[in-house]
Amino acid sequence: MGSASTRFHFDAALRQRGLTGAYSLLIGLDQTRADSAAIAAHVDQVVRQVRAGPSGEAGPSAPVLAGYRALHQAFAVPTRKLVSAPETLLRFVEKRGDIPRILPLVDLYNAVSLETGLALGAHDLGRIEGDVSLRLTTGTERYQPVGSPAPEPVRAGEYGYIDDANEVLCRLEVRQVEKTKVTAATTDLFLIVQGNPATSAAQVIAGHDRLLALLRQHFGGTLIPLHRPD
């Protein structure tokens, strides 16, 4: 199982094709210490700001979201069925006026994703086997999305986050999985802050640092950096 010694491997060919991101472990966080009302109030404020501002192609995150769509096209991903997680969040707010409320920890990183347009993910490190690699899929990987009762096929030639047991942890930056979903009992995290060719290293690093500052403020924990963009 994953631990503080877990490593992250970033396929060089994917980096050359425009994938970028900042990745870390957060060890020993305590979800019971958090002020759920304070986190909910913070998320409410972010949602209000997004609703009050321009949306769609006029919104501040529009270039970032367009970058994910362009990235999907470059990898021949079906763009109508597989939409980046931050764009899905924004559409949810535009349609329903809020983001899905899951757990304070999940709500917090979703709020940062909504603010920045970046694709964020948190995975229960204790459920990860070995190291994590961001690489092309071969189609042989096991993939069971969050909420799915059984594994589903994954296409060869996509990029994904995959552990040493050949299990997909996140398909593209679109869908996380049952295996490593965060629960109220999670104490150690593998964190993803992924950009695309439209995002600068400074944007990605700022999003990562914003996320980590909020997580450590509310839940504590020890940060172990794995990768930051050049």
PDB file of C-alpha atoms in Angstrom:
ATOM      1  CA  MET A   1       0.000   0.000   0.000  1.00  0.00           C
ATOM      2  CA  GLY A   2       1.041   3.595  -0.529  1.00  0.00           C
ATOM      3  CA  SER A   3       3.106   5.342   2.104  1.00  0.00           C
ATOM      4  CA  ALA A   4       5.332   8.364   2.641  1.00  0.00           C
ATOM      5  CA  SER A   5       7.862   6.635   0.383  1.00  0.00           C
ATOM      6  CA  THR A   6       5.450   6.518  -2.587  1.00  0.00           C
ATOM      7  CA  ARG A   7       7.020   7.995  -5.703  1.00  0.00           C
ATOM      8  CA  PHE A   8       5.511   9.716  -8.732  1.00  0.00           C
ATOM      9  CA  HIS A   9       6.633   8.951 -12.277  1.00  0.00           C
ATOM     10  CA  PHE A  10       5.781  11.461 -15.019  1.00  0.00           C
ATOM     11  CA  ASP A  11       6.190  10.051 -18.519  1.00  0.00           C
ATOM     12  CA  ALA A  12       8.531  12.378 -20.392  1.00  0.00           C
ATOM     13  CA  ALA A  13       6.631  11.961 -23.676  1.00  0.00           C
ATOM     14  CA  LEU A  14       3.448  13.231 -22.019  1.00  0.00           C
ATOM     15  CA  ARG A  15       5.257  16.268 -20.659  1.00  0.00           C
ATOM     16  CA  GLN A  16       6.457  17.029 -24.179  1.00  0.00           C
ATOM     17  CA  ARG A  17       2.832  16.907 -25.375  1.00  0.00           C
ATOM     18  CA  GLY A  18       1.750  19.601 -22.927  1.00  0.00           C
ATOM     19  CA  LEU A  19       0.711  17.778 -19.795  1.00  0.00           C
ATOM     20  CA  THR A  20       1.832  19.586 -16.679  1.00  0.00           C
ATOM     21  CA  GLY A  21       1.098  19.420 -12.994  1.00  0.00           C
ATOM     22  CA  ALA A  22       2.204  19.639  -9.380  1.00  0.00           C
ATOM     23  CA  TYR A  23       1.967  16.524  -7.221  1.00  0.00           C
ATOM     24  CA  SER A  24       2.368  15.945  -3.492  1.00  0.00           C
ATOM     25  CA  LEU A  25       1.641  13.680  -0.578  1.00  0.00           C
ATOM     26  CA  LEU A  26      -0.087  15.013   2.537  1.00  0.00           C
ATOM     27  CA  ILE A  27       0.572  12.648   5.432  1.00  0.00           C
ATOM     28  CA  GLY A  28      -1.158  12.438   8.799  1.00  0.00           C
ATOM     29  CA  LEU A  29      -4.076  14.784   8.237  1.00  0.00           C
ATOM     30  CA  ASP A  30      -6.922  14.731  10.776  1.00  0.00           C
ATOM     31  CA  GLN A  31     -10.388  15.313   9.346  1.00  0.00           C
ATOM     32  CA  THR A  32     -11.987  15.329  12.801  1.00  0.00           C
ATOM     33  CA  ARG A  33     -10.247  18.592  13.738  1.00  0.00           C
ATOM     34  CA  ALA A  34     -11.816  20.589  10.932  1.00  0.00           C
ATOM     35  CA  ASP A  35     -14.526  23.205  11.422  1.00  0.00           C
ATOM     36  CA  SER A  36     -17.094  21.946   8.922  1.00  0.00           C
ATOM     37  CA  ALA A  37     -19.136  25.141   9.168  1.00  0.00           C
ATOM     38  CA  ALA A  38     -16.095  27.290   8.347  1.00  0.00           C
ATOM     39  CA  ILE A  39     -15.251  25.121   5.340  1.00  0.00           C
ATOM     40  CA  ALA A  40     -18.862  25.236   4.135  1.00  0.00           C
ATOM     41  CA  ALA A  41     -18.844  29.028   4.465  1.00  0.00           C
ATOM     42  CA  HIS A  42     -15.626  29.230   2.420  1.00  0.00           C
ATOM     43  CA  VAL A  43     -17.087  27.006  -0.302  1.00  0.00           C
ATOM     44  CA  ASP A  44     -20.303  29.051  -0.296  1.00  0.00           C
ATOM     45  CA  GLN A  45     -18.272  32.210  -0.877  1.00  0.00           C
ATOM     46  CA  VAL A  46     -16.370  30.691  -3.806  1.00  0.00           C
ATOM     47  CA  VAL A  47     -19.618  29.501  -5.392  1.00  0.00           C
ATOM     48  CA  ARG A  48     -21.192  32.962  -4.973  1.00  0.00           C
ATOM     49  CA  GLN A  49     -18.185  34.597  -6.614  1.00  0.00           C
ATOM     50  CA  VAL A  50     -18.334  32.226  -9.560  1.00  0.00           C
ATOM     51  CA  ARG A  51     -22.077  32.738  -9.978  1.00  0.00           C
ATOM     52  CA  ALA A  52     -21.708  36.519  -9.813  1.00  0.00           C
ATOM     53  CA  GLY A  53     -18.927  36.687 -12.374  1.00  0.00           C
ATOM     54  CA  PRO A  54     -18.945  36.169 -16.129  1.00  0.00           C
ATOM     55  CA  SER A  55     -19.444  32.580 -17.273  1.00  0.00           C
ATOM     56  CA  GLY A  56     -18.737  30.523 -20.356  1.00  0.00           C
ATOM     57  CA  GLU A  57     -16.131  31.892 -22.748  1.00  0.00           C
ATOM     58  CA  ALA A  58     -16.079  35.184 -20.845  1.00  0.00           C
ATOM     59  CA  GLY A  59     -15.264  33.548 -17.512  1.00  0.00           C
ATOM     60  CA  PRO A  60     -11.788  33.818 -15.964  1.00  0.00           C
ATOM     61  CA  SER A  61     -11.142  30.066 -16.217  1.00  0.00           C
ATOM     62  CA  ALA A  62     -12.247  29.810 -19.863  1.00  0.00           C
ATOM     63  CA  PRO A  63      -8.696  29.606 -21.350  1.00  0.00           C
ATOM     64  CA  VAL A  64      -7.764  26.844 -18.881  1.00  0.00           C
ATOM     65  CA  LEU A  65     -10.890  24.828 -19.662  1.00  0.00           C
ATOM     66  CA  ALA A  66     -10.301  25.281 -23.384  1.00  0.00           C
ATOM     67  CA  GLY A  67      -6.800  23.933 -22.796  1.00  0.00           C
ATOM     68  CA  TYR A  68      -8.222  20.663 -21.467  1.00  0.00           C
ATOM     69  CA  ARG A  69     -10.529  20.342 -24.451  1.00  0.00           C
ATOM     70  CA  ALA A  70      -7.577  20.896 -26.803  1.00  0.00           C
ATOM     71  CA  LEU A  71      -5.553  18.339 -24.862  1.00  0.00           C
ATOM     72  CA  HIS A  72      -8.354  15.787 -25.210  1.00  0.00           C
ATOM     73  CA  GLN A  73      -8.540  16.404 -28.940  1.00  0.00           C
ATOM     74  CA  ALA A  74      -4.785  15.840 -29.222  1.00  0.00           C
ATOM     75  CA  PHE A  75      -5.258  12.390 -27.643  1.00  0.00           C
ATOM     76  CA  ALA A  76      -8.407  11.580 -29.669  1.00  0.00           C
ATOM     77  CA  VAL A  77     -10.527  11.568 -26.510  1.00  0.00           C
ATOM     78  CA  PRO A  78     -14.326  11.685 -27.057  1.00  0.00           C
ATOM     79  CA  THR A  79     -14.726  15.264 -25.844  1.00  0.00           C
ATOM     80  CA  ARG A  80     -18.507  15.185 -25.384  1.00  0.00           C
ATOM     81  CA  LYS A  81     -18.429  12.157 -23.093  1.00  0.00           C
ATOM     82  CA  LEU A  82     -15.205  12.897 -21.235  1.00  0.00           C
ATOM     83  CA  VAL A  83     -15.203  16.471 -19.955  1.00  0.00           C
ATOM     84  CA  SER A  84     -12.493  17.739 -17.618  1.00  0.00           C
ATOM     85  CA  ALA A  85     -13.454  17.748 -13.950  1.00  0.00           C
ATOM     86  CA  PRO A  86     -13.200  21.561 -13.531  1.00  0.00           C
ATOM     87  CA  GLU A  87     -15.490  22.143 -16.511  1.00  0.00           C
ATOM     88  CA  THR A  88     -17.975  19.636 -15.088  1.00  0.00           C
ATOM     89  CA  LEU A  89     -17.926  21.528 -11.776  1.00  0.00           C
ATOM     90  CA  LEU A  90     -18.509  24.853 -13.508  1.00  0.00           C
ATOM     91  CA  ARG A  91     -21.403  23.449 -15.545  1.00  0.00           C
ATOM     92  CA  PHE A  92     -22.907  22.058 -12.320  1.00  0.00           C
ATOM     93  CA  VAL A  93     -22.785  25.497 -10.695  1.00  0.00           C
ATOM     94  CA  GLU A  94     -24.252  27.184 -13.763  1.00  0.00           C
ATOM     95  CA  LYS A  95     -27.111  24.673 -13.861  1.00  0.00           C
ATOM     96  CA  ARG A  96     -27.822  24.066 -10.166  1.00  0.00           C
ATOM     97  CA  GLY A  97     -26.245  26.981  -8.373  1.00  0.00           C
ATOM     98  CA  ASP A  98     -23.818  24.945  -6.269  1.00  0.00           C
ATOM     99  CA  ILE A  99     -21.235  22.175  -6.350  1.00  0.00           C
ATOM    100  CA  PRO A 100     -22.012  18.683  -5.043  1.00  0.00           C
ATOM    101  CA  ARG A 101     -21.296  18.605  -1.305  1.00  0.00           C
ATOM    102  CA  ILE A 102     -19.496  15.347  -0.440  1.00  0.00           C
ATOM    103  CA  LEU A 103     -17.073  15.735   2.459  1.00  0.00           C
ATOM    104  CA  PRO A 104     -15.484  18.939   3.819  1.00  0.00           C
ATOM    105  CA  LEU A 105     -12.096  17.846   2.440  1.00  0.00           C
ATOM    106  CA  VAL A 106     -13.492  17.064  -1.017  1.00  0.00           C
ATOM    107  CA  ASP A 107     -15.611  20.208  -1.025  1.00  0.00           C
ATOM    108  CA  LEU A 108     -12.530  22.272  -0.227  1.00  0.00           C
ATOM    109  CA  TYR A 109     -10.445  20.992  -3.132  1.00  0.00           C
ATOM    110  CA  ASN A 110     -13.424  21.280  -5.472  1.00  0.00           C
ATOM    111  CA  ALA A 111     -13.722  24.924  -4.470  1.00  0.00           C
ATOM    112  CA  VAL A 112     -10.065  25.514  -5.358  1.00  0.00           C
ATOM    113  CA  SER A 113     -10.654  23.807  -8.705  1.00  0.00           C
ATOM    114  CA  LEU A 114     -13.649  26.070  -9.308  1.00  0.00           C
ATOM    115  CA  GLU A 115     -11.570  29.168  -8.465  1.00  0.00           C
ATOM    116  CA  THR A 116      -8.595  28.273 -10.637  1.00  0.00           C
ATOM    117  CA  GLY A 117     -10.027  26.126 -13.436  1.00  0.00           C
ATOM    118  CA  LEU A 118      -7.307  23.565 -12.698  1.00  0.00           C
ATOM    119  CA  ALA A 119      -8.009  19.849 -12.405  1.00  0.00           C
ATOM    120  CA  LEU A 120      -7.528  18.790  -8.786  1.00  0.00           C
ATOM    121  CA  GLY A 121      -7.686  15.346  -7.279  1.00  0.00           C
ATOM    122  CA  ALA A 122      -7.149  13.749  -3.896  1.00  0.00           C
ATOM    123  CA  HIS A 123      -6.632  10.010  -3.462  1.00  0.00           C
ATOM    124  CA  ASP A 124      -6.470   7.881  -0.336  1.00  0.00           C
ATOM    125  CA  LEU A 125      -2.795   6.978  -0.230  1.00  0.00           C
ATOM    126  CA  GLY A 126      -3.474   3.916   1.900  1.00  0.00           C
ATOM    127  CA  ARG A 127      -5.374   2.345  -1.004  1.00  0.00           C
ATOM    128  CA  ILE A 128      -2.680   2.992  -3.614  1.00  0.00           C
ATOM    129  CA  GLU A 129      -0.404   0.059  -4.410  1.00  0.00           C
ATOM    130  CA  GLY A 130       3.228   1.013  -4.934  1.00  0.00           C
ATOM    131  CA  ASP A 131       4.092   4.119  -6.919  1.00  0.00           C
ATOM    132  CA  VAL A 132       1.918   6.289  -9.176  1.00  0.00           C
ATOM    133  CA  SER A 133       2.674   6.884 -12.840  1.00  0.00           C
ATOM    134  CA  LEU A 134       1.161   9.397 -15.228  1.00  0.00           C
ATOM    135  CA  ARG A 135       1.442   7.539 -18.515  1.00  0.00           C
ATOM    136  CA  LEU A 136      -0.435   6.369 -21.577  1.00  0.00           C
ATOM    137  CA  THR A 137      -2.980   3.623 -21.017  1.00  0.00           C
ATOM    138  CA  THR A 138      -2.604   0.285 -22.803  1.00  0.00           C
ATOM    139  CA  GLY A 139      -6.230  -0.815 -22.402  1.00  0.00           C
ATOM    140  CA  THR A 140      -5.237  -3.599 -19.975  1.00  0.00           C
ATOM    141  CA  GLU A 141      -5.689  -1.470 -16.844  1.00  0.00           C
ATOM    142  CA  ARG A 142      -8.407  -2.056 -14.267  1.00  0.00           C
ATOM    143  CA  TYR A 143     -10.718   0.956 -14.037  1.00  0.00           C
ATOM    144  CA  GLN A 144     -13.718   1.301 -11.728  1.00  0.00           C
ATOM    145  CA  PRO A 145     -15.011   4.884 -11.658  1.00  0.00           C
ATOM    146  CA  VAL A 146     -16.477   6.408  -8.516  1.00  0.00           C
ATOM    147  CA  GLY A 147     -20.080   5.299  -8.233  1.00  0.00           C
ATOM    148  CA  SER A 148     -19.739   2.390 -10.661  1.00  0.00           C
ATOM    149  CA  PRO A 149     -20.621  -1.085  -9.291  1.00  0.00           C
ATOM    150  CA  ALA A 150     -18.072  -2.831 -11.513  1.00  0.00           C
ATOM    151  CA  PRO A 151     -14.929  -2.123 -13.565  1.00  0.00           C
ATOM    152  CA  GLU A 152     -15.311  -0.549 -16.993  1.00  0.00           C
ATOM    153  CA  PRO A 153     -13.064  -0.744 -20.075  1.00  0.00           C
ATOM    154  CA  VAL A 154     -10.494   1.988 -20.594  1.00  0.00           C
ATOM    155  CA  ARG A 155      -9.250   2.961 -24.037  1.00  0.00           C
ATOM    156  CA  ALA A 156      -5.636   2.478 -25.045  1.00  0.00           C
ATOM    157  CA  GLY A 157      -3.742   5.670 -25.814  1.00  0.00           C
ATOM    158  CA  GLU A 158      -5.282   7.917 -23.166  1.00  0.00           C
ATOM    159  CA  TYR A 159      -3.260   9.424 -20.348  1.00  0.00           C
ATOM    160  CA  GLY A 160      -4.046   8.380 -16.813  1.00  0.00           C
ATOM    161  CA  TYR A 161      -2.735   8.080 -13.282  1.00  0.00           C
ATOM    162  CA  ILE A 162      -1.975   4.417 -12.667  1.00  0.00           C
ATOM    163  CA  ASP A 163      -0.513   2.575  -9.679  1.00  0.00           C
ATOM    164  CA  ASP A 164       1.836  -0.405  -9.620  1.00  0.00           C
ATOM    165  CA  ALA A 165      -1.128  -2.811  -9.536  1.00  0.00           C
ATOM    166  CA  ASN A 166      -2.083  -1.508 -13.025  1.00  0.00           C
ATOM    167  CA  GLU A 167      -5.196   0.170 -11.644  1.00  0.00           C
ATOM    168  CA  VAL A 168      -6.316   3.546 -12.929  1.00  0.00           C
ATOM    169  CA  LEU A 169      -6.595   6.107 -10.121  1.00  0.00           C
ATOM    170  CA  CYS A 170      -7.806   8.898 -12.389  1.00  0.00           C
ATOM    171  CA  ARG A 171      -8.794   8.647 -16.037  1.00  0.00           C
ATOM    172  CA  LEU A 172      -7.378  11.692 -17.797  1.00  0.00           C
ATOM    173  CA  GLU A 173      -8.346  14.548 -15.438  1.00  0.00           C
ATOM    174  CA  VAL A 174     -11.971  13.460 -15.738  1.00  0.00           C
ATOM    175  CA  ARG A 175     -12.933  10.576 -13.456  1.00  0.00           C
ATOM    176  CA  GLN A 176     -11.527   9.318 -10.167  1.00  0.00           C
ATOM    177  CA  VAL A 177     -12.139   5.784  -8.938  1.00  0.00           C
ATOM    178  CA  GLU A 178     -13.768   3.810  -6.146  1.00  0.00           C
ATOM    179  CA  LYS A 179     -10.492   2.267  -5.048  1.00  0.00           C
ATOM    180  CA  THR A 180      -8.856   5.472  -3.828  1.00  0.00           C
ATOM    181  CA  LYS A 181     -11.790   7.795  -3.185  1.00  0.00           C
ATOM    182  CA  VAL A 182     -11.430   9.919  -0.075  1.00  0.00           C
ATOM    183  CA  THR A 183     -13.564   8.959   2.917  1.00  0.00           C
ATOM    184  CA  ALA A 184     -13.972  10.391   6.404  1.00  0.00           C
ATOM    185  CA  ALA A 185     -11.334   7.875   7.569  1.00  0.00           C
ATOM    186  CA  THR A 186      -8.635   8.976   5.109  1.00  0.00           C
ATOM    187  CA  THR A 187      -5.458  10.212   6.803  1.00  0.00           C
ATOM    188  CA  ASP A 188      -2.912  10.269   3.946  1.00  0.00           C
ATOM    189  CA  LEU A 189      -3.382  11.746   0.492  1.00  0.00           C
ATOM    190  CA  PHE A 190      -1.858  11.670  -2.955  1.00  0.00           C
ATOM    191  CA  LEU A 191      -2.712  15.067  -4.451  1.00  0.00           C
ATOM    192  CA  ILE A 192      -2.999  16.063  -8.103  1.00  0.00           C
ATOM    193  CA  VAL A 193      -3.013  19.617  -9.457  1.00  0.00           C
ATOM    194  CA  GLN A 194      -2.956  19.179 -13.235  1.00  0.00           C
ATOM    195  CA  GLY A 195      -2.749  21.826 -15.897  1.00  0.00           C
ATOM    196  CA  ASN A 196      -2.510  21.714 -19.680  1.00  0.00           C
ATOM    197  CA  PRO A 197      -0.674  23.530 -22.497  1.00  0.00           C
ATOM    198  CA  ALA A 198      -2.678  26.690 -21.764  1.00  0.00           C
ATOM    199  CA  THR A 199      -1.506  26.929 -18.148  1.00  0.00           C
ATOM    200  CA  SER A 200       1.828  28.322 -17.055  1.00  0.00           C
ATOM    201  CA  ALA A 201       4.028  26.687 -14.453  1.00  0.00           C
ATOM    202  CA  ALA A 202       3.273  29.647 -12.188  1.00  0.00           C
ATOM    203  CA  GLN A 203      -0.489  29.028 -12.466  1.00  0.00           C
ATOM    204  CA  VAL A 204      -0.113  25.366 -11.582  1.00  0.00           C
ATOM    205  CA  ILE A 205       2.212  26.067  -8.673  1.00  0.00           C
ATOM    206  CA  ALA A 206      -0.097  28.790  -7.345  1.00  0.00           C
ATOM    207  CA  GLY A 207      -3.070  26.419  -7.490  1.00  0.00           C
ATOM    208  CA  HIS A 208      -1.098  23.681  -5.755  1.00  0.00           C
ATOM    209  CA  ASP A 209       0.108  26.002  -3.011  1.00  0.00           C
ATOM    210  CA  ARG A 210      -3.394  27.410  -2.508  1.00  0.00           C
ATOM    211  CA  LEU A 211      -4.780  23.894  -2.123  1.00  0.00           C
ATOM    212  CA  LEU A 212      -2.082  22.763   0.290  1.00  0.00           C
ATOM    213  CA  ALA A 213      -2.391  25.892   2.420  1.00  0.00           C
ATOM    214  CA  LEU A 214      -6.132  25.329   2.848  1.00  0.00           C
ATOM    215  CA  LEU A 215      -5.816  21.603   3.515  1.00  0.00           C
ATOM    216  CA  ARG A 216      -3.108  22.079   6.125  1.00  0.00           C
ATOM    217  CA  GLN A 217      -5.002  24.958   7.723  1.00  0.00           C
ATOM    218  CA  HIS A 218      -8.089  22.830   8.264  1.00  0.00           C
ATOM    219  CA  PHE A 219      -6.716  19.295   8.577  1.00  0.00           C
ATOM    220  CA  GLY A 220      -3.023  19.571   9.437  1.00  0.00           C
ATOM    221  CA  GLY A 221      -0.631  17.044   7.953  1.00  0.00           C
ATOM    222  CA  THR A 222       2.923  16.903   6.658  1.00  0.00           C
ATOM    223  CA  LEU A 223       3.630  17.876   3.056  1.00  0.00           C
ATOM    224  CA  ILE A 224       5.916  15.690   0.914  1.00  0.00           C
ATOM    225  CA  PRO A 225       6.432  17.303  -2.528  1.00  0.00           C
ATOM    226  CA  LEU A 226       6.735  14.872  -5.439  1.00  0.00           C
ATOM    227  CA  HIS A 227       6.880  17.030  -8.583  1.00  0.00           C
ATOM    228  CA  ARG A 228       6.528  20.694  -9.525  1.00  0.00           C
ATOM    229  CA  PRO A 229       6.551  22.040 -13.094  1.00  0.00           C
ATOM    230  CA  ASP A 230       9.625  23.822 -14.420  1.00  0.00           C
TER     231      ASP A 230
END
